[in-house]
Coordinates of C-alpha atoms in Angstrom, one line a residue:
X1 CA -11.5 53.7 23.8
X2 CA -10.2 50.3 22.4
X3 CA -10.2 49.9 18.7
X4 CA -12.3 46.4 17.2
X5 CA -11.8 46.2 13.5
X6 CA -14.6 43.7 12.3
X7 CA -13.0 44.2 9.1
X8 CA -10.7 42.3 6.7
X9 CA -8.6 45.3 5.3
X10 CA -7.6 47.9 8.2
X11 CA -3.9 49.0 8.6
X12 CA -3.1 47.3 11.6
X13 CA -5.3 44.3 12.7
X14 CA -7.2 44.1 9.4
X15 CA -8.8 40.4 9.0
X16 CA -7.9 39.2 13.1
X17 CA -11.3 40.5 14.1
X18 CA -13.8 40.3 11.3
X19 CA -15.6 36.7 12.8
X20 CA -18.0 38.0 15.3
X21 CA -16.7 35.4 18.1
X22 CA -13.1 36.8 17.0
X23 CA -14.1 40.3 17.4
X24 CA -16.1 40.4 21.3
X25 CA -13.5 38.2 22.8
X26 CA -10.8 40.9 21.6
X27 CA -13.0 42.8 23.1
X28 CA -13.6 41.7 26.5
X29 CA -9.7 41.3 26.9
X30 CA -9.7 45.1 26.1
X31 CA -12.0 45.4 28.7
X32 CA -10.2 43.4 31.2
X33 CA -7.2 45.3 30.0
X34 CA -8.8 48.8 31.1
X35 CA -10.7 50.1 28.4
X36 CA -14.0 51.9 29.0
X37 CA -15.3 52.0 25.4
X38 CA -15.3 49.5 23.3
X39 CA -15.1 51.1 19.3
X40 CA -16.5 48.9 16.6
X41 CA -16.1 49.2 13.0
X42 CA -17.3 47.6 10.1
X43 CA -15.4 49.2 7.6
X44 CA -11.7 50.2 6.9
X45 CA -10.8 54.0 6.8
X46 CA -7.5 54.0 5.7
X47 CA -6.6 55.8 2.4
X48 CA -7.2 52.8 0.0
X49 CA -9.8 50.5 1.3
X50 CA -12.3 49.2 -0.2
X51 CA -15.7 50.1 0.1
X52 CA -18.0 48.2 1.7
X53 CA -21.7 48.4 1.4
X54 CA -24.6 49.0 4.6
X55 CA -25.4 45.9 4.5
X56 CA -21.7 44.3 4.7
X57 CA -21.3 47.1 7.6
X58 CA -24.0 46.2 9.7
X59 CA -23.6 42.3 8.7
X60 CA -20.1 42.3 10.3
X61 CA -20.8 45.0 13.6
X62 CA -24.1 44.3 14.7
X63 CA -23.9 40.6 15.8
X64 CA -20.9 42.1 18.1
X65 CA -22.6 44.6 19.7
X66 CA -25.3 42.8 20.8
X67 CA -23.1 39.8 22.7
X68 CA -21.5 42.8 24.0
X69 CA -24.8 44.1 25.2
X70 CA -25.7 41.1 26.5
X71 CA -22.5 40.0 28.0
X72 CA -21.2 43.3 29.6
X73 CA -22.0 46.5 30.6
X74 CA -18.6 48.4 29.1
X75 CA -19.8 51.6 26.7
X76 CA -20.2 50.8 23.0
X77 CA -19.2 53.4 20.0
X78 CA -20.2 52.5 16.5
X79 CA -17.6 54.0 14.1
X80 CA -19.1 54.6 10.9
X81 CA -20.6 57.7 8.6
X82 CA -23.7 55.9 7.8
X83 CA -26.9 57.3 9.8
X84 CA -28.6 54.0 8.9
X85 CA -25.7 51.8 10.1
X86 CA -25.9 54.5 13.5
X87 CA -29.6 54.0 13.8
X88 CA -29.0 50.1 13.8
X89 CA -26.1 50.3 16.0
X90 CA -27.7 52.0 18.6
X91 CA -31.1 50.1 18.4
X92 CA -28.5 47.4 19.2
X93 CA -27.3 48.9 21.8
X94 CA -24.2 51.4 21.3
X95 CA -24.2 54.2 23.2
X96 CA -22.0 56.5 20.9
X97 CA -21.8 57.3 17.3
X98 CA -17.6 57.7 16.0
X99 CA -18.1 59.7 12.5
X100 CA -14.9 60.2 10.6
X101 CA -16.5 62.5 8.4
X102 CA -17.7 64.4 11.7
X103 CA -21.8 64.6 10.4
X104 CA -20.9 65.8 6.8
X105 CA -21.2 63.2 4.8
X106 CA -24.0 61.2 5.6
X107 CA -26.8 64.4 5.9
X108 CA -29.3 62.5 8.2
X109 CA -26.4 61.4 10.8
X110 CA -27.3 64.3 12.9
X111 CA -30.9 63.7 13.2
X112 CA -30.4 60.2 13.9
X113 CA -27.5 61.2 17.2
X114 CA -30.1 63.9 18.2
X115 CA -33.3 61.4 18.2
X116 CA -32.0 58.3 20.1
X117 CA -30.3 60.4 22.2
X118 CA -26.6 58.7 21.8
X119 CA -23.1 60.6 22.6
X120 CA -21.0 61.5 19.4
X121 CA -18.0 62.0 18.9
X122 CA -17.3 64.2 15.7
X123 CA -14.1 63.9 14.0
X124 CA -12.0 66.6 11.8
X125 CA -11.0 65.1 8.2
X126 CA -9.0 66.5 4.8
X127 CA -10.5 64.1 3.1
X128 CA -13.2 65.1 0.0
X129 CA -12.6 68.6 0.8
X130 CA -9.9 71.4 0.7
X131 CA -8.1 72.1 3.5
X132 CA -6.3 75.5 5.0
X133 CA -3.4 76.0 4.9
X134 CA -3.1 76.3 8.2
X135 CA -4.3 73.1 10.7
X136 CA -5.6 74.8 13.3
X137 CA -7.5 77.5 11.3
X138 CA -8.6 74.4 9.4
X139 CA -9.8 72.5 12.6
X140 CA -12.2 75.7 13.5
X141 CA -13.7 76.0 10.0
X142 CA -14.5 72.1 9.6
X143 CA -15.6 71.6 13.7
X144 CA -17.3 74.7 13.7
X145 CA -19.6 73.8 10.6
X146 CA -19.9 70.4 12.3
X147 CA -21.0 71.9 15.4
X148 CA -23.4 73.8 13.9
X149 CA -25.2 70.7 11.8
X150 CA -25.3 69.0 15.6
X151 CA -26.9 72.3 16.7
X152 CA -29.6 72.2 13.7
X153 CA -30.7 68.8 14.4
X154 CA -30.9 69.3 17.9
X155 CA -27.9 67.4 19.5
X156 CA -27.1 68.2 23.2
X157 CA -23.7 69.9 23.3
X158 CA -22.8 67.8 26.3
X159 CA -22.9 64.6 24.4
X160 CA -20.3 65.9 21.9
X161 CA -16.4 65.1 21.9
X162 CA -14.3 66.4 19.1
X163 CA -11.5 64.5 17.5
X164 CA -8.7 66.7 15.6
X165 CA -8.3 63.5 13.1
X166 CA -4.9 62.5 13.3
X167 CA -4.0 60.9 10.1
X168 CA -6.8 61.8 8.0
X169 CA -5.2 63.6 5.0
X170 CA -3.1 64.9 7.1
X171 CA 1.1 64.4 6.5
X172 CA 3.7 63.9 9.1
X173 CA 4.2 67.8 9.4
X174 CA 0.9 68.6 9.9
X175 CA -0.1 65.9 12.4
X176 CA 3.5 67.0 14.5
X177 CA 2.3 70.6 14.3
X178 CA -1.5 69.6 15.5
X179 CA 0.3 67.6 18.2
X180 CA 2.4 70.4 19.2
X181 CA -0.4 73.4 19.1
X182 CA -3.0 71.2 20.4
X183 CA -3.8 73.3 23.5
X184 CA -5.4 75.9 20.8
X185 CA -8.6 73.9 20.6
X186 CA -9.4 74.9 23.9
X187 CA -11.8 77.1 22.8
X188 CA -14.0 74.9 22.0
X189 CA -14.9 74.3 25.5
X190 CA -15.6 70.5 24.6
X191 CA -13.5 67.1 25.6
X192 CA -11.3 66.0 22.8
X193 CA -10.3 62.2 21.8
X194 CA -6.9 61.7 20.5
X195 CA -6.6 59.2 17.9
X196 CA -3.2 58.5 16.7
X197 CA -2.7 54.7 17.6
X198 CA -0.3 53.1 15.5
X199 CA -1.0 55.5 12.3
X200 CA 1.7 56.4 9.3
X201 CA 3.0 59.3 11.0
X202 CA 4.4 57.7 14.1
X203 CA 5.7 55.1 12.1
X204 CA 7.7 57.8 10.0
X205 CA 8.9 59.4 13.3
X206 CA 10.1 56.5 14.1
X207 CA 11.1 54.8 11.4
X208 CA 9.0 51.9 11.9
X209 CA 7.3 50.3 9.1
X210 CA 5.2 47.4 10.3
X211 CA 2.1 49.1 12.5
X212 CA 2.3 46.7 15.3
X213 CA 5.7 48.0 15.8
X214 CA 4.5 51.6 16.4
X215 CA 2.9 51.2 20.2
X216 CA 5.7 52.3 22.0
X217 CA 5.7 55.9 19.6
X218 CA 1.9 55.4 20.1
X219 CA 2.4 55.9 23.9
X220 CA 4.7 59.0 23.3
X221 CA 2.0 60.8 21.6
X222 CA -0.5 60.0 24.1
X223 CA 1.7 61.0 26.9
X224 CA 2.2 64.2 25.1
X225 CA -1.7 65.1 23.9
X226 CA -2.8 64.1 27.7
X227 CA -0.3 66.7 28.9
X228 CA -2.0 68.9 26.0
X229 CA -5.7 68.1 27.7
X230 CA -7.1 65.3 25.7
X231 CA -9.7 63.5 27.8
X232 CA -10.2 59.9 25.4
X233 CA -7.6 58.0 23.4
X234 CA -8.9 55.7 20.7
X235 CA -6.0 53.2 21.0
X236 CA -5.2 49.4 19.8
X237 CA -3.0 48.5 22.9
X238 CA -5.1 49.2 25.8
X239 CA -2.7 47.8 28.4
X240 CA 0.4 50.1 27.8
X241 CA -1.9 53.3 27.3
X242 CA -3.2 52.6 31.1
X243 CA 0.5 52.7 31.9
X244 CA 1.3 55.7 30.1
X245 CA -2.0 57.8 31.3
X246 CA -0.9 56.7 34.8
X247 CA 2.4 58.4 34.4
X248 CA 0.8 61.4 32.5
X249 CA -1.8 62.2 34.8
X250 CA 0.3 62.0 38.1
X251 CA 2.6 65.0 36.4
X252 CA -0.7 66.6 35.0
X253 CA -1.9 66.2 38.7
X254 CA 0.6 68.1 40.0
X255 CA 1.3 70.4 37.1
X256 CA -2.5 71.6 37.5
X257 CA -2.4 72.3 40.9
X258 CA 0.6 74.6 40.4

């Protein structure tokens, strides 16, 4: 899953891809690069940003997607909390709805995944909210009301993946110790999307400051979650993920069949 920013203000490509024209040819060079979905948002999530309205949202995401539709066939996700903006994205032509607040903040998100039909992936967040103490205990209390919203409004299980939310009021200890006990969200018998590209932590690991810097630390953690059982990885460097999944999933290959 390739990461398109049609924003002005996110941590690592803010402003590069907020034209439309800017944003689907990024795109289609993900594409070319390996990706097989395309992520589009329309509104920054790190801690910080400003807040944009629907209609700035849509303004900026919604011309992409549909050269996207009309120029390709690669799977589109919509990565926003707003069941209007998801309704719109969709009608569109996205294929997925990305919620960081994993259907709890926007109350008719669910409804909206259920009635069109689309795939979501639900994400695990700190933010608004207090956490457990401990982070997998606290994964299983937020997914599990999540799960049960998607239940409610009628969304089919198999069109769910679950993302633990790396770097979403999370600190450096906490996203290490998600990283290494990752394999205990197993029991949720669901595909899970990994989504630490380029975020604070790996820079703090590795002491690098600038984000751009972060992709080789990036491909580390990949490597690592893979090995874990994490099926999609939201990423900004499609090209070297490829590489490293390659790697990964010759050893998983073999690990597997021991």
């Amino acid at each position: 899953m390739a990461i398109v920013n049609a924003t002005p203000d996110s941590f690592s490509d803010g402003g590069r891809y907020l034209a439309a024209d800017q944003a689907f040819s990024h795109a289609i060079k993900c594409v070319e690069e390996g990706a097989d979905i395309i992520d589009i948002g329309g509104e920054s999530t790190r801690p910080g940003a400003a807040d944009v309205t629907e209609s700035e949202e849509q303004d900026r995401i919604l011309p992409v997607i549909e050269k996207l539709v009309r120029e390709s066939d690669v799977l589109i996700s919509v990565d926003t909390y707003r069941a209007s903006t998801a309704k719109r994205a969709i009608e569109a032509g996205a294929h997925i709805v990305n919620d960081v607040f994993g259907l709890q903040k926007d109350a008719d998100m669910a409804a909206v995944v259920a009635a069109t039909g689309a795939g979501v992936c639900i994400m695990h967040t700190g933010r608004e909210r207090q956490k457990l103490d401990d982070v997998i205990e606290d994964q299983f209390a937020f997914l599990d009301t999540s799960l049960e919203i998607a239940s409610k409004a009628g969304v089919a299980r198999g069109a769910i993946v679950l993302d633990p939310g790396f770097g979403f009021a999370k600190d450096t200890d906490e996203n290490v110790e998600l990283m290494a006990r990752f394999g205990e969200l197993d029991p949720f018998g669901l595909p899970i999307l990994a989504g630490t590209s380029r975020k604070r932590f790996v820079g703090s690991l590795t002491g690098r400051d600038v984000a751009t810097d972060r992709d080789i630390g990036t491909a580390a953690t990949t490597a690592i979650l893979r090995m874990a059982g994490a099926s999609v990885f939201r990423v900004h460097n499609v090209a070297m993920t490829r590489d490293t999944l390659a790697i990964a999933d010759a050893v998983f290959a073999r690990v597997s069949k021991a």
